[in-house]
Coordinates of C-alpha atoms in Angstrom, one line a residue:
Chain A
M1 CA 74.1 -7.0 42.6
N2 CA 71.4 -5.1 40.7
G3 CA 73.4 -4.4 37.5
H4 CA 73.9 -6.4 34.4
P5 CA 75.3 -9.9 35.0
N6 CA 79.0 -10.0 34.8
R7 CA 79.3 -12.7 32.1
P8 CA 77.0 -13.4 29.2
E9 CA 76.8 -17.1 30.1
D10 CA 75.0 -16.2 33.3
F11 CA 71.8 -16.1 31.3
D12 CA 72.4 -19.6 29.9
L13 CA 73.2 -20.9 33.4
Y14 CA 70.0 -19.3 34.8
A15 CA 68.0 -20.9 31.9
L16 CA 69.6 -24.2 32.6
G17 CA 68.5 -23.9 36.2
V18 CA 71.9 -24.5 37.9
L19 CA 72.2 -21.1 39.6
E20 CA 71.1 -20.8 43.2
G21 CA 71.1 -18.4 46.1
E22 CA 72.5 -14.9 45.4
E23 CA 73.5 -15.7 41.8
K24 CA 69.9 -16.7 41.0
A25 CA 68.3 -13.9 42.9
A26 CA 70.6 -11.3 41.2
I27 CA 69.3 -12.3 37.8
E28 CA 65.7 -12.5 38.9
S29 CA 65.8 -9.0 40.4
H30 CA 67.6 -7.4 37.5
V31 CA 66.0 -8.9 34.4
P32 CA 62.5 -7.4 35.0
T33 CA 64.0 -4.0 35.1
C34 CA 66.2 -4.3 32.0
A35 CA 64.9 -4.9 28.5
E36 CA 68.3 -5.7 27.1
C37 CA 68.9 -8.4 29.7
A38 CA 65.4 -9.7 29.3
A39 CA 66.1 -10.2 25.6
K40 CA 69.4 -12.0 26.4
L41 CA 67.6 -14.3 28.8
A42 CA 64.9 -15.1 26.1
E43 CA 67.7 -16.0 23.7
A44 CA 69.5 -18.1 26.4
R45 CA 66.2 -19.9 27.1
G46 CA 65.9 -20.7 23.4
R47 CA 69.4 -22.1 23.2
I48 CA 68.9 -24.3 26.3
A49 CA 65.5 -25.4 25.0
L50 CA 67.3 -26.9 22.0
L51 CA 68.7 -29.6 24.4
A52 CA 65.2 -31.1 24.3
L53 CA 66.0 -32.2 20.8
S54 CA 68.7 -34.6 22.1
A55 CA 66.1 -36.7 24.0
P56 CA 65.5 -40.1 22.4
R57 CA 62.4 -39.9 20.3
V58 CA 59.2 -41.2 22.1
E59 CA 55.9 -40.9 20.3
P60 CA 52.9 -40.3 22.6
S61 CA 50.1 -42.8 22.4
P62 CA 47.1 -41.7 20.2
A63 CA 45.0 -41.9 23.4
V64 CA 46.6 -38.7 24.7
R65 CA 45.4 -36.7 21.7
E66 CA 41.9 -38.2 22.0
R67 CA 41.8 -37.3 25.7
L68 CA 43.1 -33.8 25.1
M69 CA 40.5 -33.1 22.3
R70 CA 37.7 -34.4 24.6
Q71 CA 38.9 -32.1 27.4
V72 CA 39.1 -29.2 25.0
H73 CA 35.7 -29.8 23.6
A74 CA 34.1 -30.1 27.0
S75 CA 35.8 -26.9 28.1
A76 CA 34.6 -25.0 25.0
E77 CA 31.1 -26.2 25.7
S78 CA 31.1 -25.2 29.4
T79 CA 32.5 -21.8 28.4
G80 CA 29.5 -21.4 26.1
A81 CA 27.1 -22.5 28.9
R82 CA 28.6 -20.0 31.3
R83 CA 28.2 -17.2 28.7
V84 CA 24.5 -18.1 28.3
Q85 CA 24.0 -18.2 32.0
G86 CA 25.7 -14.8 32.5
A87 CA 23.5 -13.2 29.8
A88 CA 20.3 -14.3 31.7
E89 CA 21.4 -12.9 35.0
P90 CA 20.1 -9.3 34.8
E91 CA 16.5 -10.5 34.0
R92 CA 16.4 -12.8 37.0
S93 CA 17.8 -10.3 39.4
A94 CA 15.2 -7.8 38.3
G95 CA 12.7 -9.8 40.5
F96 CA 10.3 -10.9 37.8
F97 CA 9.8 -14.3 39.5
G98 CA 9.0 -12.9 42.9
R99 CA 6.7 -15.5 44.3
W100 CA 7.8 -18.0 46.8
W101 CA 6.9 -21.0 44.6
A102 CA 8.9 -19.6 41.8
A103 CA 11.9 -20.5 43.9
V104 CA 11.0 -24.2 43.4
L105 CA 9.4 -24.3 40.0
V106 CA 11.7 -22.1 38.1
P107 CA 14.9 -24.0 39.1
A108 CA 13.1 -27.2 38.3
C109 CA 12.1 -26.0 34.8
I110 CA 15.6 -24.6 34.2
L111 CA 17.0 -28.0 35.3
L112 CA 14.7 -29.8 32.9
L113 CA 15.6 -27.5 30.0
F114 CA 19.2 -27.8 30.9
V115 CA 19.0 -31.6 30.9
A116 CA 17.2 -31.7 27.6
A117 CA 19.7 -29.3 26.1
R118 CA 22.5 -31.3 27.5
L119 CA 21.1 -34.5 26.0
R120 CA 20.7 -32.9 22.6
N121 CA 24.1 -31.4 22.8
E122 CA 25.6 -34.7 23.8
N123 CA 23.9 -36.3 20.8
E124 CA 25.2 -33.7 18.5
R125 CA 28.7 -33.9 20.1
L126 CA 28.9 -37.6 19.6
R127 CA 27.8 -37.3 16.0
R128 CA 30.3 -34.5 15.4
E129 CA 33.1 -36.4 17.2
L130 CA 32.4 -39.5 15.0
G131 CA 32.7 -37.3 11.9
Q132 CA 35.9 -35.7 13.3
E133 CA 37.4 -39.1 14.0
Q134 CA 36.8 -40.1 10.4
V135 CA 38.4 -36.9 9.1
T136 CA 41.3 -37.3 11.5
L137 CA 41.8 -40.9 10.4
Q138 CA 41.9 -39.9 6.8
K139 CA 44.2 -37.1 7.6
Q140 CA 46.5 -39.3 9.6
Q141 CA 46.6 -41.9 6.8
K142 CA 47.5 -39.1 4.4
Q143 CA 50.2 -37.8 6.7
L144 CA 51.6 -41.3 7.1
D145 CA 51.7 -41.8 3.4
E146 CA 53.5 -38.5 3.0
A147 CA 55.9 -39.3 5.8
R148 CA 56.8 -42.6 4.1
H149 CA 57.4 -40.9 0.8
A150 CA 59.5 -38.2 2.5
Q151 CA 61.6 -40.8 4.3
A152 CA 62.1 -42.7 1.0
L153 CA 63.1 -39.4 -0.7
L154 CA 65.5 -38.5 2.0
E155 CA 67.1 -41.9 2.2
S156 CA 67.5 -42.5 -1.5
K157 CA 71.0 -42.0 -2.9
D158 CA 69.5 -40.6 -6.1
T159 CA 68.1 -37.6 -4.2
V160 CA 69.9 -34.3 -4.7
S161 CA 69.8 -31.3 -2.5
V162 CA 69.4 -28.0 -4.4
A163 CA 70.0 -24.7 -2.6
L164 CA 68.2 -21.8 -4.2
A165 CA 70.2 -18.6 -4.1
Q166 CA 68.6 -15.1 -3.9
Q167 CA 68.9 -13.1 -7.1
P168 CA 70.3 -9.5 -7.0
G169 CA 67.7 -7.0 -6.0
M170 CA 65.0 -9.6 -5.3
P171 CA 63.3 -10.4 -2.0
K172 CA 65.4 -12.3 0.5
G173 CA 64.9 -16.1 0.9
D174 CA 66.6 -19.3 1.6
V175 CA 64.9 -22.3 0.0
R176 CA 66.1 -25.8 -0.3
V177 CA 64.7 -28.5 -2.6
M178 CA 65.4 -32.2 -2.2
Y179 CA 64.8 -33.7 -5.6
N180 CA 64.7 -37.3 -6.9
A181 CA 64.1 -37.5 -10.6
K182 CA 63.7 -41.3 -10.6
M183 CA 60.9 -41.1 -8.0
G184 CA 59.5 -38.0 -9.6
M185 CA 59.3 -36.3 -6.2
A186 CA 60.6 -33.2 -4.5
M187 CA 60.5 -31.8 -1.0
C188 CA 60.7 -28.0 -0.4
D189 CA 61.7 -26.2 2.7
G190 CA 63.1 -22.9 3.9
W191 CA 61.8 -19.3 4.1
V192 CA 61.2 -16.3 1.8
E193 CA 60.2 -12.7 2.5
P194 CA 56.4 -12.1 2.2
A195 CA 55.3 -11.5 -1.4
P196 CA 54.0 -8.1 -2.4
A197 CA 50.2 -7.6 -2.5
N198 CA 48.4 -9.6 -5.2
K199 CA 51.5 -11.6 -5.9
S200 CA 52.6 -15.1 -5.2
Y201 CA 55.9 -17.0 -5.3
Q202 CA 55.9 -20.0 -7.6
L203 CA 58.4 -22.9 -7.6
W204 CA 59.5 -24.3 -10.9
L205 CA 61.4 -27.3 -12.0
V206 CA 63.5 -26.4 -15.1
P207 CA 64.0 -29.5 -17.2
M208 CA 67.0 -30.1 -19.4
E209 CA 64.7 -29.8 -22.3
G210 CA 61.3 -28.2 -22.6
K211 CA 59.3 -25.7 -20.6
P212 CA 59.5 -25.2 -16.8
I213 CA 57.1 -27.3 -14.8
S214 CA 55.2 -25.8 -11.9
A215 CA 56.1 -27.4 -8.6
G216 CA 53.6 -25.4 -6.5
M217 CA 53.1 -22.1 -4.8
I218 CA 55.1 -20.8 -1.9
E219 CA 53.6 -18.5 0.7
G220 CA 55.9 -15.8 2.1
G221 CA 57.4 -16.5 5.5
S222 CA 58.6 -19.8 6.8
I223 CA 57.8 -22.7 4.5
N224 CA 56.8 -25.9 6.2
P225 CA 58.3 -28.8 4.2
W226 CA 55.9 -30.2 1.6
M227 CA 56.1 -32.9 -1.0
V228 CA 55.4 -32.4 -4.6
K229 CA 54.9 -35.0 -7.3
L230 CA 56.6 -34.3 -10.6
P231 CA 56.9 -36.2 -13.8
Q232 CA 59.1 -39.3 -13.3
G233 CA 62.5 -39.6 -14.9
M234 CA 62.6 -35.9 -15.8
P235 CA 66.3 -34.8 -16.1
A236 CA 66.3 -31.3 -14.6
K237 CA 68.9 -28.6 -14.6
A238 CA 67.6 -26.3 -12.0
F239 CA 64.8 -25.2 -9.6
A240 CA 63.7 -21.6 -9.5
V241 CA 61.2 -19.4 -7.7
T242 CA 59.5 -16.6 -9.6
L243 CA 57.2 -13.8 -8.5
E244 CA 53.8 -14.3 -10.3
P245 CA 50.3 -12.9 -10.1
A246 CA 48.4 -14.3 -7.0
G247 CA 47.5 -17.9 -7.6
G248 CA 50.3 -18.6 -10.0
M249 CA 50.7 -19.0 -13.8
P250 CA 51.0 -22.0 -16.1
Q251 CA 54.4 -20.7 -17.2
P252 CA 56.7 -18.3 -15.5
T253 CA 56.0 -14.7 -16.4
G254 CA 57.6 -12.7 -13.5
P255 CA 61.2 -12.1 -12.3
M256 CA 63.3 -14.9 -10.9
V257 CA 63.6 -14.4 -7.1
L258 CA 65.7 -17.5 -6.3
V259 CA 67.6 -20.0 -8.5
G260 CA 69.4 -23.2 -7.7
P261 CA 71.2 -25.2 -10.4
I262 CA 71.2 -29.0 -10.1
T263 CA 74.9 -30.1 -10.1
Chain B
V1 CA 52.1 -38.0 -2.3
S2 CA 48.7 -36.6 -3.1
G3 CA 49.3 -36.4 -6.8
Q4 CA 48.7 -32.6 -6.7
T5 CA 51.2 -29.9 -6.9
G6 CA 52.2 -28.6 -3.5
T7 CA 49.9 -25.7 -3.3
E8 CA 48.6 -26.6 0.1
L9 CA 50.9 -25.2 2.8
R10 CA 50.5 -25.8 6.5
A11 CA 49.5 -22.9 8.6
T12 CA 52.1 -21.1 10.7
D13 CA 52.2 -21.4 14.5
A14 CA 51.0 -17.7 14.6
A15 CA 48.0 -18.4 12.4
L16 CA 47.1 -21.5 14.5
I17 CA 47.4 -19.6 17.7
Q18 CA 45.0 -17.0 16.4
K19 CA 42.5 -19.7 15.5
I20 CA 42.8 -21.2 19.0
V21 CA 41.9 -17.8 20.5
Q22 CA 38.8 -18.1 18.4
Q23 CA 38.1 -21.5 20.0
D24 CA 39.1 -23.5 16.9
E25 CA 39.7 -27.0 18.2
S26 CA 41.3 -28.2 14.9
A27 CA 44.0 -25.6 15.3
L28 CA 45.0 -27.0 18.6
A29 CA 45.0 -30.5 17.1
A30 CA 47.3 -29.2 14.4
L31 CA 49.8 -27.8 16.9
Y32 CA 49.6 -31.0 18.9
D33 CA 50.5 -33.0 15.8
R34 CA 53.4 -30.6 15.2
Y35 CA 55.0 -30.6 18.6
A36 CA 53.6 -33.6 20.7
S37 CA 56.5 -35.8 19.6
L38 CA 59.2 -33.3 20.6
L39 CA 57.5 -32.7 24.1
S40 CA 56.8 -36.4 24.6
S41 CA 60.5 -37.2 24.0
L42 CA 61.6 -34.6 26.5
L43 CA 59.1 -35.6 29.1
N44 CA 59.9 -39.3 28.9
R45 CA 63.6 -38.5 29.1
I46 CA 63.0 -36.5 32.3
L47 CA 60.4 -38.6 34.0
R48 CA 61.1 -42.1 32.5
D49 CA 57.4 -42.8 33.2
T50 CA 55.1 -43.0 30.2
Q51 CA 51.9 -42.3 32.2
A52 CA 53.2 -39.2 34.0
S53 CA 54.7 -37.9 30.7
E54 CA 51.4 -38.3 28.9
E55 CA 49.5 -36.5 31.7
I56 CA 51.9 -33.5 31.5
L57 CA 51.8 -33.6 27.7
Q58 CA 48.0 -33.2 27.8
D59 CA 48.2 -30.6 30.5
V60 CA 50.6 -28.4 28.6
F61 CA 48.4 -28.4 25.5
F62 CA 45.3 -27.7 27.5
L63 CA 47.2 -24.8 29.1
L64 CA 47.9 -23.5 25.6
W65 CA 44.2 -23.9 24.7
R66 CA 43.1 -21.9 27.8
N67 CA 45.8 -19.2 27.5
A68 CA 46.5 -18.9 23.8
A69 CA 45.4 -15.2 23.9
Q70 CA 48.3 -14.4 26.2
F71 CA 50.9 -15.9 23.9
D72 CA 52.3 -13.5 21.4
P73 CA 54.1 -15.4 18.6
A74 CA 55.8 -12.2 17.6
R75 CA 57.6 -12.2 21.0
G76 CA 59.0 -15.7 20.8
S77 CA 58.9 -19.2 19.6
L78 CA 55.9 -21.4 20.5
P79 CA 57.8 -24.7 20.5
G80 CA 60.5 -23.0 22.7
W81 CA 57.8 -21.9 25.1
L82 CA 56.1 -25.2 25.1
T83 CA 59.4 -26.9 25.8
V84 CA 60.2 -24.6 28.8
I85 CA 56.7 -25.2 30.3
A86 CA 56.9 -29.0 29.8
R87 CA 60.4 -29.2 31.3
N88 CA 59.4 -27.0 34.2
R89 CA 56.4 -29.2 35.0
A90 CA 58.3 -32.4 34.6
I91 CA 61.1 -31.3 36.8
S92 CA 58.5 -30.2 39.5
R93 CA 56.9 -33.7 39.3
L94 CA 60.3 -35.4 39.3
R95 CA 61.5 -33.5 42.4
R96 CA 58.1 -33.7 44.1
H97 CA 57.7 -30.0 44.2
D98 CA 54.2 -28.6 44.2
P99 CA 53.2 -29.2 40.6
S100 CA 53.4 -25.8 38.9
S101 CA 50.4 -24.9 36.8
G102 CA 52.7 -23.4 34.2
E103 CA 50.6 -20.2 34.2
E104 CA 53.4 -18.3 35.9
L105 CA 55.4 -18.9 32.8
L106 CA 52.9 -17.5 30.4
E107 CA 54.8 -14.3 30.2
T108 CA 58.1 -16.1 29.5
T109 CA 59.7 -15.2 26.2
V110 CA 61.8 -17.9 24.5
I111 CA 63.7 -17.0 21.4
V112 CA 64.9 -20.1 19.6
P113 CA 67.7 -19.5 17.0
A114 CA 65.8 -21.4 14.3
N115 CA 62.3 -22.2 13.2
L116 CA 61.2 -25.4 14.9
E117 CA 57.8 -25.3 13.0
N118 CA 59.6 -27.0 10.3
A119 CA 60.3 -30.8 10.6
M120 CA 63.4 -30.6 8.3
T121 CA 64.9 -27.8 10.4
Q122 CA 64.2 -29.8 13.5
Q123 CA 66.1 -32.6 11.9
Q124 CA 69.0 -30.4 11.0
L125 CA 69.1 -28.8 14.4
L126 CA 69.1 -32.2 16.1
G127 CA 72.3 -33.0 14.2
R128 CA 73.8 -29.7 15.4
V129 CA 72.7 -30.2 19.0
K130 CA 74.2 -33.8 19.0
G131 CA 77.4 -32.5 17.5
A132 CA 77.6 -29.7 20.1
L133 CA 77.1 -32.3 22.9
E134 CA 79.6 -34.6 21.4
N135 CA 82.2 -31.8 21.5
L136 CA 81.9 -31.7 25.3
S137 CA 84.0 -33.9 27.5
A138 CA 82.1 -36.8 29.2
E139 CA 82.1 -34.9 32.5
Q140 CA 80.8 -31.7 30.9
R141 CA 78.1 -33.6 29.1
A142 CA 77.0 -35.5 32.2
A143 CA 76.8 -32.3 34.2
I144 CA 74.7 -30.6 31.5
E145 CA 72.4 -33.6 31.4
L146 CA 72.0 -33.6 35.1
A147 CA 71.1 -30.0 35.0
Y148 CA 68.7 -30.1 32.0
F149 CA 67.0 -33.4 32.4
E150 CA 67.1 -33.8 36.2
G151 CA 66.8 -30.1 37.1
L152 CA 69.8 -30.2 39.5
T153 CA 71.6 -27.0 40.6
H154 CA 75.4 -26.6 40.9
T155 CA 75.4 -27.7 44.5
E156 CA 73.2 -30.7 43.9
I157 CA 75.4 -31.8 40.9
A158 CA 78.5 -31.5 43.1
N159 CA 76.8 -33.6 45.8
K160 CA 75.7 -36.2 43.3
T161 CA 79.1 -36.5 41.5
G162 CA 81.3 -36.0 44.5
D163 CA 83.3 -33.3 42.7
P164 CA 84.1 -30.0 44.4
L165 CA 81.5 -27.2 43.8
G166 CA 84.1 -24.9 42.1
T167 CA 85.0 -27.7 39.7
V168 CA 81.4 -28.3 38.9
K169 CA 80.7 -24.6 38.3
T170 CA 83.7 -24.2 36.0
R171 CA 82.8 -27.4 34.1
I172 CA 79.2 -26.3 33.5
R173 CA 80.2 -22.7 32.5
T174 CA 82.8 -23.9 30.0
A175 CA 80.2 -26.5 28.7
V176 CA 77.6 -23.8 28.3
E177 CA 80.1 -21.5 26.4
S178 CA 81.0 -24.4 24.1
L179 CA 77.3 -25.2 23.5
K180 CA 76.5 -21.6 22.7
R181 CA 79.4 -21.3 20.3
N182 CA 78.6 -24.6 18.5
L183 CA 74.8 -24.0 18.4
L184 CA 75.2 -20.5 16.9
S185 CA 78.0 -21.3 14.5

C-alpha cells in the first residue's frame, strides 16, 4: 500500500507503537509523501502523548536539575572555546611560526595561556554559579509559596470559578478566574487573541460597590496561570477584561473584551 | 502571593526556545521547571527505576539545549515533542535496544489538542485522560498500557496476554477509537 491509510485510527495505532510489519511499513512509506497524512499523524502523536498524564506523579530529585545546568554550562563554555580556536586558525596556517622550535614553544605557551584562562573562567564560573544558586533558591521559595496559595485557593469551598465570555465584535478569548473573596486571592488562566499594537488587556475585579480594581495585565496568547492578591473580603459581582493603552490604566477606559459575572 | 498585582506573566514555550537558541541557560531552566515533573512521571512509569529515569530526563533536556534551533514551536507542541522523545528513549532502554539519541525525532511534529504550557490545563486534561481511560474495559485499558508504557506491539501483547492476535488488534483499535472520541469531546 502506498495510498492513504484505510482507517483514521491507523495513525493513532502507529503513534502508539503497536503496528508492525507491513502495516507499519505502509504508514512509514506513505506519510513522508503526503502532507495531509503527516498532519494527521502529528495530531495522533499529540493524542497518544496525553496518555503520559495518566502516569503517577513522580517529582525528579533537585540533583537532576543541578547536573543538567552544569552540563549545559560546560557545553556553552566549550562551544565558546571552539569558536575562539576556529577564529585563530587562518593565522597559524599562514606559516608565521615557521621555525622548528616554534613547534614546541608555541603549543607550550598556548597551553599555559589556556590553563590560566581556564582557571580564571573556573573561578568566575563558581562565583556565577553561587549567585545563580541563590537566585534559584529564592525563586523556588517564591514558587513554593505561590503553589501553596494556589492549592489553598483551589481546595477552598469558598472559591468560585468565573468564566469570562467574549463580547460581540471583540477579540476572541477564553479566560477563567478562580476567585476567593475571603482569602483576597484570584488565579487567572486561559487565552486571548494578541492585543493590537500599543494596547494591553487588563483584568478587573468589579466589586458590588465602588470602582473596579485592577487585577493585572494579560498578554495576548496563552495565559500561564498566575495568582493575584486582591483586597480581602471584597464582595464582587464580576470580572472583566478591557482593552487599554499599553501598560494599563488605573481605571478602565477601553472597551470590554470579556466579561464574567460571579453567580 | 507576591503582594503585587499579577503583571508578571511567564514566558511562552516559543519565547523560551528562542532564548535557548541564543544560549540563555535560564530559559532552559524555566522549561525544565515547567515540564520535568511530567516527563519524570512518564519515565518512572515506564522504567520503574529512578536512576535510569533521571538519566534520561537529563538527556532529553540536554538534547533540547543542543537542538533548540531545529525545533519550530509553530509546527507543534514542545511538551508533546518532549514526551515523544522521552518515551522513545525509555522504551529503548527498557527493551535493551540501542539507546536512541533522540536526534532522529527532531523533525517529528506533535500536535497536542490543548496547551500543556499551562498547569491548570494540564490538571483539567489529566481529569479528561483519566475519564477516557476509565471508559475503557479492563482488557482494553491493560492493552493500551502495555502498548504505551511498555512499548509492546500487537503480537507481543497477544503473546503476553495469551489472547488471539485478532482479538488484541480489535481490542486496541476500539480502545483507540474510544480514547480519541473522549479526548476530543
